[in-house]
Amino acid sequence: MLKLFDTVTLKNDDPETGVKAGTEGTIVDVLGNGKAFTVEFFDEDGNTIEASLYTEYTPAQLQKVETALILT
């Protein structure tokens, strides 16, 4: 289940925003009790892809990035 501040990737290119499949982003808003999400995606220079902030992505369009906790 996706939640606020999860790191996700886009499964397929989004031609409307220019976000390419595999681009990582962070969920910054949960809409409709998890039916859609606002994701802040970044370009290769670290700049926010502004159009992505005005797009609602469904859970089917996103893949959660699993991170491993490294204990030292």
PDB file of N, CA and C in Angstrom:
ATOM      1  N   MET A   1       0.837  -1.180   0.000  1.00  0.00           N
ATOM      2  CA  MET A   1       0.000   0.000   0.000  1.00  0.00           C
ATOM      3  C   MET A   1       0.888   1.251   0.000  1.00  0.00           C
ATOM      4  N   LEU A   2       0.573   2.178  -0.870  1.00  0.00           N
ATOM      5  CA  LEU A   2       1.347   3.410  -0.973  1.00  0.00           C
ATOM      6  C   LEU A   2       0.871   4.408   0.074  1.00  0.00           C
ATOM      7  N   LYS A   3       1.818   5.220   0.568  1.00  0.00           N
ATOM      8  CA  LYS A   3       1.463   6.224   1.568  1.00  0.00           C
ATOM      9  C   LYS A   3       2.305   7.479   1.386  1.00  0.00           C
ATOM     10  N   LEU A   4       1.933   8.516   2.105  1.00  0.00           N
ATOM     11  CA  LEU A   4       2.611   9.799   2.048  1.00  0.00           C
ATOM     12  C   LEU A   4       4.114   9.634   2.282  1.00  0.00           C
ATOM     13  N   PHE A   5       4.905  10.286   1.463  1.00  0.00           N
ATOM     14  CA  PHE A   5       6.370  10.322   1.504  1.00  0.00           C
ATOM     15  C   PHE A   5       7.063   9.045   1.022  1.00  0.00           C
ATOM     16  N   ASP A   6       6.311   8.071   0.514  1.00  0.00           N
ATOM     17  CA  ASP A   6       6.948   6.907  -0.103  1.00  0.00           C
ATOM     18  C   ASP A   6       7.699   7.353  -1.354  1.00  0.00           C
ATOM     19  N   THR A   7       8.805   6.680  -1.622  1.00  0.00           N
ATOM     20  CA  THR A   7       9.521   6.872  -2.879  1.00  0.00           C
ATOM     21  C   THR A   7       8.958   5.878  -3.876  1.00  0.00           C
ATOM     22  N   VAL A   8       8.606   6.389  -5.059  1.00  0.00           N
ATOM     23  CA  VAL A   8       7.985   5.557  -6.088  1.00  0.00           C
ATOM     24  C   VAL A   8       8.653   5.819  -7.429  1.00  0.00           C
ATOM     25  N   THR A   9       8.417   4.918  -8.373  1.00  0.00           N
ATOM     26  CA  THR A   9       8.812   5.151  -9.761  1.00  0.00           C
ATOM     27  C   THR A   9       7.555   5.078 -10.614  1.00  0.00           C
ATOM     28  N   LEU A  10       7.621   5.735 -11.753  1.00  0.00           N
ATOM     29  CA  LEU A  10       6.520   5.699 -12.707  1.00  0.00           C
ATOM     30  C   LEU A  10       6.694   4.458 -13.576  1.00  0.00           C
ATOM     31  N   LYS A  11       5.638   3.666 -13.741  1.00  0.00           N
ATOM     32  CA  LYS A  11       5.719   2.413 -14.504  1.00  0.00           C
ATOM     33  C   LYS A  11       5.805   2.640 -16.008  1.00  0.00           C
ATOM     34  N   ASN A  12       5.123   3.674 -16.507  1.00  0.00           N
ATOM     35  CA  ASN A  12       5.100   3.962 -17.946  1.00  0.00           C
ATOM     36  C   ASN A  12       5.332   5.448 -18.169  1.00  0.00           C
ATOM     37  N   ASP A  13       5.845   5.801 -19.335  1.00  0.00           N
ATOM     38  CA  ASP A  13       6.031   7.213 -19.675  1.00  0.00           C
ATOM     39  C   ASP A  13       4.712   7.970 -19.546  1.00  0.00           C
ATOM     40  N   ASP A  14       4.792   9.213 -19.084  1.00  0.00           N
ATOM     41  CA  ASP A  14       3.633  10.101 -19.035  1.00  0.00           C
ATOM     42  C   ASP A  14       3.877  11.225 -20.035  1.00  0.00           C
ATOM     43  N   PRO A  15       3.320  11.108 -21.245  1.00  0.00           N
ATOM     44  CA  PRO A  15       3.594  12.099 -22.288  1.00  0.00           C
ATOM     45  C   PRO A  15       3.083  13.501 -21.954  1.00  0.00           C
ATOM     46  N   GLU A  16       2.067  13.598 -21.099  1.00  0.00           N
ATOM     47  CA  GLU A  16       1.522  14.912 -20.742  1.00  0.00           C
ATOM     48  C   GLU A  16       2.474  15.722 -19.870  1.00  0.00           C
ATOM     49  N   THR A  17       3.218  15.047 -18.993  1.00  0.00           N
ATOM     50  CA  THR A  17       4.128  15.757 -18.079  1.00  0.00           C
ATOM     51  C   THR A  17       5.584  15.647 -18.504  1.00  0.00           C
ATOM     52  N   GLY A  18       5.877  14.672 -19.372  1.00  0.00           N
ATOM     53  CA  GLY A  18       7.256  14.440 -19.772  1.00  0.00           C
ATOM     54  C   GLY A  18       8.024  13.532 -18.828  1.00  0.00           C
ATOM     55  N   VAL A  19       7.349  13.003 -17.811  1.00  0.00           N
ATOM     56  CA  VAL A  19       8.003  12.092 -16.869  1.00  0.00           C
ATOM     57  C   VAL A  19       8.151  10.733 -17.548  1.00  0.00           C
ATOM     58  N   LYS A  20       9.359  10.201 -17.530  1.00  0.00           N
ATOM     59  CA  LYS A  20       9.666   8.925 -18.179  1.00  0.00           C
ATOM     60  C   LYS A  20       9.503   7.764 -17.201  1.00  0.00           C
ATOM     61  N   ALA A  21       9.191   6.597 -17.719  1.00  0.00           N
ATOM     62  CA  ALA A  21       9.107   5.390 -16.905  1.00  0.00           C
ATOM     63  C   ALA A  21      10.418   5.196 -16.152  1.00  0.00           C
ATOM     64  N   GLY A  22      10.315   4.816 -14.890  1.00  0.00           N
ATOM     65  CA  GLY A  22      11.502   4.575 -14.077  1.00  0.00           C
ATOM     66  C   GLY A  22      11.978   5.794 -13.304  1.00  0.00           C
ATOM     67  N   THR A  23      11.391   6.959 -13.586  1.00  0.00           N
ATOM     68  CA  THR A  23      11.778   8.163 -12.859  1.00  0.00           C
ATOM     69  C   THR A  23      11.290   8.055 -11.423  1.00  0.00           C
ATOM     70  N   GLU A  24      12.186   8.352 -10.466  1.00  0.00           N
ATOM     71  CA  GLU A  24      11.813   8.306  -9.058  1.00  0.00           C
ATOM     72  C   GLU A  24      11.181   9.613  -8.625  1.00  0.00           C
ATOM     73  N   GLY A  25      10.236   9.480  -7.701  1.00  0.00           N
ATOM     74  CA  GLY A  25       9.592  10.642  -7.122  1.00  0.00           C
ATOM     75  C   GLY A  25       9.127  10.325  -5.718  1.00  0.00           C
ATOM     76  N   THR A  26       8.577  11.328  -5.063  1.00  0.00           N
ATOM     77  CA  THR A  26       8.087  11.184  -3.698  1.00  0.00           C
ATOM     78  C   THR A  26       6.609  11.542  -3.661  1.00  0.00           C
ATOM     79  N   ILE A  27       5.804  10.709  -3.010  1.00  0.00           N
ATOM     80  CA  ILE A  27       4.391  11.013  -2.844  1.00  0.00           C
ATOM     81  C   ILE A  27       4.269  12.190  -1.882  1.00  0.00           C
ATOM     82  N   VAL A  28       3.624  13.268  -2.348  1.00  0.00           N
ATOM     83  CA  VAL A  28       3.483  14.466  -1.527  1.00  0.00           C
ATOM     84  C   VAL A  28       2.037  14.745  -1.130  1.00  0.00           C
ATOM     85  N   ASP A  29       1.087  13.983  -1.678  1.00  0.00           N
ATOM     86  CA  ASP A  29      -0.308  14.126  -1.289  1.00  0.00           C
ATOM     87  C   ASP A  29      -1.055  12.845  -1.631  1.00  0.00           C
ATOM     88  N   VAL A  30      -1.935  12.442  -0.724  1.00  0.00           N
ATOM     89  CA  VAL A  30      -2.779  11.269  -0.929  1.00  0.00           C
ATOM     90  C   VAL A  30      -4.198  11.778  -1.174  1.00  0.00           C
ATOM     91  N   LEU A  31      -4.795  11.355  -2.272  1.00  0.00           N
ATOM     92  CA  LEU A  31      -6.118  11.843  -2.669  1.00  0.00           C
ATOM     93  C   LEU A  31      -7.137  10.716  -2.630  1.00  0.00           C
ATOM     94  N   GLY A  32      -8.357  11.045  -2.246  1.00  0.00           N
ATOM     95  CA  GLY A  32      -9.437  10.059  -2.278  1.00  0.00           C
ATOM     96  C   GLY A  32      -9.149   8.810  -1.480  1.00  0.00           C
ATOM     97  N   ASN A  33      -8.527   8.985  -0.311  1.00  0.00           N
ATOM     98  CA  ASN A  33      -8.231   7.845   0.563  1.00  0.00           C
ATOM     99  C   ASN A  33      -7.381   6.779  -0.130  1.00  0.00           C
ATOM    100  N   GLY A  34      -6.395   7.238  -0.940  1.00  0.00           N
ATOM    101  CA  GLY A  34      -5.460   6.327  -1.584  1.00  0.00           C
ATOM    102  C   GLY A  34      -5.831   5.925  -2.999  1.00  0.00           C
ATOM    103  N   LYS A  35      -6.844   6.559  -3.570  1.00  0.00           N
ATOM    104  CA  LYS A  35      -7.235   6.239  -4.949  1.00  0.00           C
ATOM    105  C   LYS A  35      -6.349   6.945  -5.967  1.00  0.00           C
ATOM    106  N   ALA A  36      -5.680   8.012  -5.536  1.00  0.00           N
ATOM    107  CA  ALA A  36      -4.758   8.742  -6.414  1.00  0.00           C
ATOM    108  C   ALA A  36      -3.721   9.456  -5.549  1.00  0.00           C
ATOM    109  N   PHE A  37      -2.627   9.850  -6.195  1.00  0.00           N
ATOM    110  CA  PHE A  37      -1.521  10.470  -5.479  1.00  0.00           C
ATOM    111  C   PHE A  37      -0.932  11.614  -6.289  1.00  0.00           C
ATOM    112  N   THR A  38      -0.473  12.633  -5.585  1.00  0.00           N
ATOM    113  CA  THR A  38       0.355  13.656  -6.203  1.00  0.00           C
ATOM    114  C   THR A  38       1.792  13.251  -5.915  1.00  0.00           C
ATOM    115  N   VAL A  39       2.615  13.206  -6.964  1.00  0.00           N
ATOM    116  CA  VAL A  39       3.999  12.774  -6.822  1.00  0.00           C
ATOM    117  C   VAL A  39       4.909  13.884  -7.330  1.00  0.00           C
ATOM    118  N   GLU A  40       5.933  14.204  -6.552  1.00  0.00           N
ATOM    119  CA  GLU A  40       6.925  15.178  -7.003  1.00  0.00           C
ATOM    120  C   GLU A  40       8.072  14.415  -7.655  1.00  0.00           C
ATOM    121  N   PHE A  41       8.138  14.533  -8.978  1.00  0.00           N
ATOM    122  CA  PHE A  41       9.209  13.911  -9.748  1.00  0.00           C
ATOM    123  C   PHE A  41      10.271  14.958 -10.054  1.00  0.00           C
ATOM    124  N   PHE A  42      11.508  14.510 -10.208  1.00  0.00           N
ATOM    125  CA  PHE A  42      12.635  15.402 -10.465  1.00  0.00           C
ATOM    126  C   PHE A  42      13.311  15.035 -11.779  1.00  0.00           C
ATOM    127  N   ASP A  43      13.851  16.049 -12.461  1.00  0.00           N
ATOM    128  CA  ASP A  43      14.607  15.784 -13.679  1.00  0.00           C
ATOM    129  C   ASP A  43      16.040  15.407 -13.313  1.00  0.00           C
ATOM    130  N   GLU A  44      16.872  15.170 -14.332  1.00  0.00           N
ATOM    131  CA  GLU A  44      18.255  14.721 -14.095  1.00  0.00           C
ATOM    132  C   GLU A  44      19.117  15.777 -13.394  1.00  0.00           C
ATOM    133  N   ASP A  45      18.663  17.030 -13.382  1.00  0.00           N
ATOM    134  CA  ASP A  45      19.396  18.096 -12.694  1.00  0.00           C
ATOM    135  C   ASP A  45      18.881  18.334 -11.277  1.00  0.00           C
ATOM    136  N   GLY A  46      17.897  17.541 -10.855  1.00  0.00           N
ATOM    137  CA  GLY A  46      17.354  17.679  -9.514  1.00  0.00           C
ATOM    138  C   GLY A  46      16.246  18.710  -9.394  1.00  0.00           C
ATOM    139  N   ASN A  47      15.775  19.229 -10.532  1.00  0.00           N
ATOM    140  CA  ASN A  47      14.686  20.202 -10.518  1.00  0.00           C
ATOM    141  C   ASN A  47      13.344  19.487 -10.560  1.00  0.00           C
ATOM    142  N   THR A  48      12.378  20.029  -9.829  1.00  0.00           N
ATOM    143  CA  THR A  48      11.034  19.453  -9.845  1.00  0.00           C
ATOM    144  C   THR A  48      10.435  19.566 -11.235  1.00  0.00           C
ATOM    145  N   ILE A  49       9.825  18.488 -11.696  1.00  0.00           N
ATOM    146  CA  ILE A  49       9.070  18.525 -12.938  1.00  0.00           C
ATOM    147  C   ILE A  49       7.698  19.070 -12.557  1.00  0.00           C
ATOM    148  N   GLU A  50       7.516  20.375 -12.741  1.00  0.00           N
ATOM    149  CA  GLU A  50       6.342  21.090 -12.248  1.00  0.00           C
ATOM    150  C   GLU A  50       5.023  20.460 -12.691  1.00  0.00           C
ATOM    151  N   ALA A  51       4.940  19.999 -13.931  1.00  0.00           N
ATOM    152  CA  ALA A  51       3.685  19.435 -14.441  1.00  0.00           C
ATOM    153  C   ALA A  51       3.240  18.218 -13.627  1.00  0.00           C
ATOM    154  N   SER A  52       4.197  17.510 -13.028  1.00  0.00           N
ATOM    155  CA  SER A  52       3.837  16.325 -12.250  1.00  0.00           C
ATOM    156  C   SER A  52       3.043  16.688 -11.003  1.00  0.00           C
ATOM    157  N   LEU A  53       3.215  17.913 -10.504  1.00  0.00           N
ATOM    158  CA  LEU A  53       2.502  18.329  -9.295  1.00  0.00           C
ATOM    159  C   LEU A  53       1.029  18.609  -9.563  1.00  0.00           C
ATOM    160  N   TYR A  54       0.656  18.706 -10.828  1.00  0.00           N
ATOM    161  CA  TYR A  54      -0.738  18.971 -11.192  1.00  0.00           C
ATOM    162  C   TYR A  54      -1.401  17.747 -11.802  1.00  0.00           C
ATOM    163  N   THR A  55      -0.769  16.587 -11.622  1.00  0.00           N
ATOM    164  CA  THR A  55      -1.261  15.345 -12.196  1.00  0.00           C
ATOM    165  C   THR A  55      -1.582  14.368 -11.079  1.00  0.00           C
ATOM    166  N   GLU A  56      -2.713  13.693 -11.182  1.00  0.00           N
ATOM    167  CA  GLU A  56      -3.071  12.656 -10.222  1.00  0.00           C
ATOM    168  C   GLU A  56      -2.665  11.305 -10.798  1.00  0.00           C
ATOM    169  N   TYR A  57      -1.838  10.578 -10.063  1.00  0.00           N
ATOM    170  CA  TYR A  57      -1.392   9.249 -10.486  1.00  0.00           C
ATOM    171  C   TYR A  57      -2.121   8.191  -9.672  1.00  0.00           C
ATOM    172  N   THR A  58      -2.556   7.131 -10.335  1.00  0.00           N
ATOM    173  CA  THR A  58      -3.237   6.037  -9.638  1.00  0.00           C
ATOM    174  C   THR A  58      -2.204   5.037  -9.131  1.00  0.00           C
ATOM    175  N   PRO A  59      -2.588   4.213  -8.161  1.00  0.00           N
ATOM    176  CA  PRO A  59      -1.649   3.193  -7.676  1.00  0.00           C
ATOM    177  C   PRO A  59      -1.137   2.285  -8.793  1.00  0.00           C
ATOM    178  N   ALA A  60      -1.961   2.027  -9.815  1.00  0.00           N
ATOM    179  CA  ALA A  60      -1.546   1.158 -10.916  1.00  0.00           C
ATOM    180  C   ALA A  60      -0.420   1.772 -11.750  1.00  0.00           C
ATOM    181  N   GLN A  61      -0.265   3.093 -11.695  1.00  0.00           N
ATOM    182  CA  GLN A  61       0.775   3.772 -12.470  1.00  0.00           C
ATOM    183  C   GLN A  61       2.111   3.857 -11.726  1.00  0.00           C
ATOM    184  N   LEU A  62       2.105   3.499 -10.452  1.00  0.00           N
ATOM    185  CA  LEU A  62       3.287   3.701  -9.615  1.00  0.00           C
ATOM    186  C   LEU A  62       3.814   2.395  -9.049  1.00  0.00           C
ATOM    187  N   GLN A  63       5.112   2.363  -8.821  1.00  0.00           N
ATOM    188  CA  GLN A  63       5.775   1.221  -8.183  1.00  0.00           C
ATOM    189  C   GLN A  63       6.551   1.750  -6.994  1.00  0.00           C
ATOM    190  N   LYS A  64       6.294   1.198  -5.808  1.00  0.00           N
ATOM    191  CA  LYS A  64       7.012   1.624  -4.609  1.00  0.00           C
ATOM    192  C   LYS A  64       8.469   1.166  -4.706  1.00  0.00           C
ATOM    193  N   VAL A  65       9.377   2.047  -4.321  1.00  0.00           N
ATOM    194  CA  VAL A  65      10.805   1.722  -4.286  1.00  0.00           C
ATOM    195  C   VAL A  65      11.097   1.168  -2.895  1.00  0.00           C
ATOM    196  N   GLU A  66      11.519  -0.054  -2.857  1.00  0.00           N
ATOM    197  CA  GLU A  66      11.849  -0.684  -1.575  1.00  0.00           C
ATOM    198  C   GLU A  66      13.279  -0.317  -1.197  1.00  0.00           C
ATOM    199  N   THR A  67      13.447   0.104   0.017  1.00  0.00           N
ATOM    200  CA  THR A  67      14.787   0.449   0.509  1.00  0.00           C
ATOM    201  C   THR A  67      15.164  -0.493   1.628  1.00  0.00           C
ATOM    202  N   ALA A  68      16.414  -0.828   1.678  1.00  0.00           N
ATOM    203  CA  ALA A  68      16.910  -1.719   2.718  1.00  0.00           C
ATOM    204  C   ALA A  68      17.520  -0.894   3.850  1.00  0.00           C
ATOM    205  N   LEU A  69      17.246  -1.291   5.055  1.00  0.00           N
ATOM    206  CA  LEU A  69      17.818  -0.639   6.230  1.00  0.00           C
ATOM    207  C   LEU A  69      19.157  -1.303   6.520  1.00  0.00           C
ATOM    208  N   ILE A  70      20.193  -0.505   6.539  1.00  0.00           N
ATOM    209  CA  ILE A  70      21.540  -1.038   6.802  1.00  0.00           C
ATOM    210  C   ILE A  70      21.932  -0.656   8.225  1.00  0.00           C
ATOM    211  N   LEU A  71      22.178  -1.641   9.024  1.00  0.00           N
ATOM    212  CA  LEU A  71      22.588  -1.420  10.411  1.00  0.00           C
ATOM    213  C   LEU A  71      24.094  -1.549  10.515  1.00  0.00           C
ATOM    214  N   THR A  72      24.699  -0.638  11.231  1.00  0.00           N
ATOM    215  CA  THR A  72      26.152  -0.706  11.406  1.00  0.00           C
ATOM    216  C   THR A  72      26.526  -0.893  12.841  1.00  0.00           C
TER     217      THR A  72
END
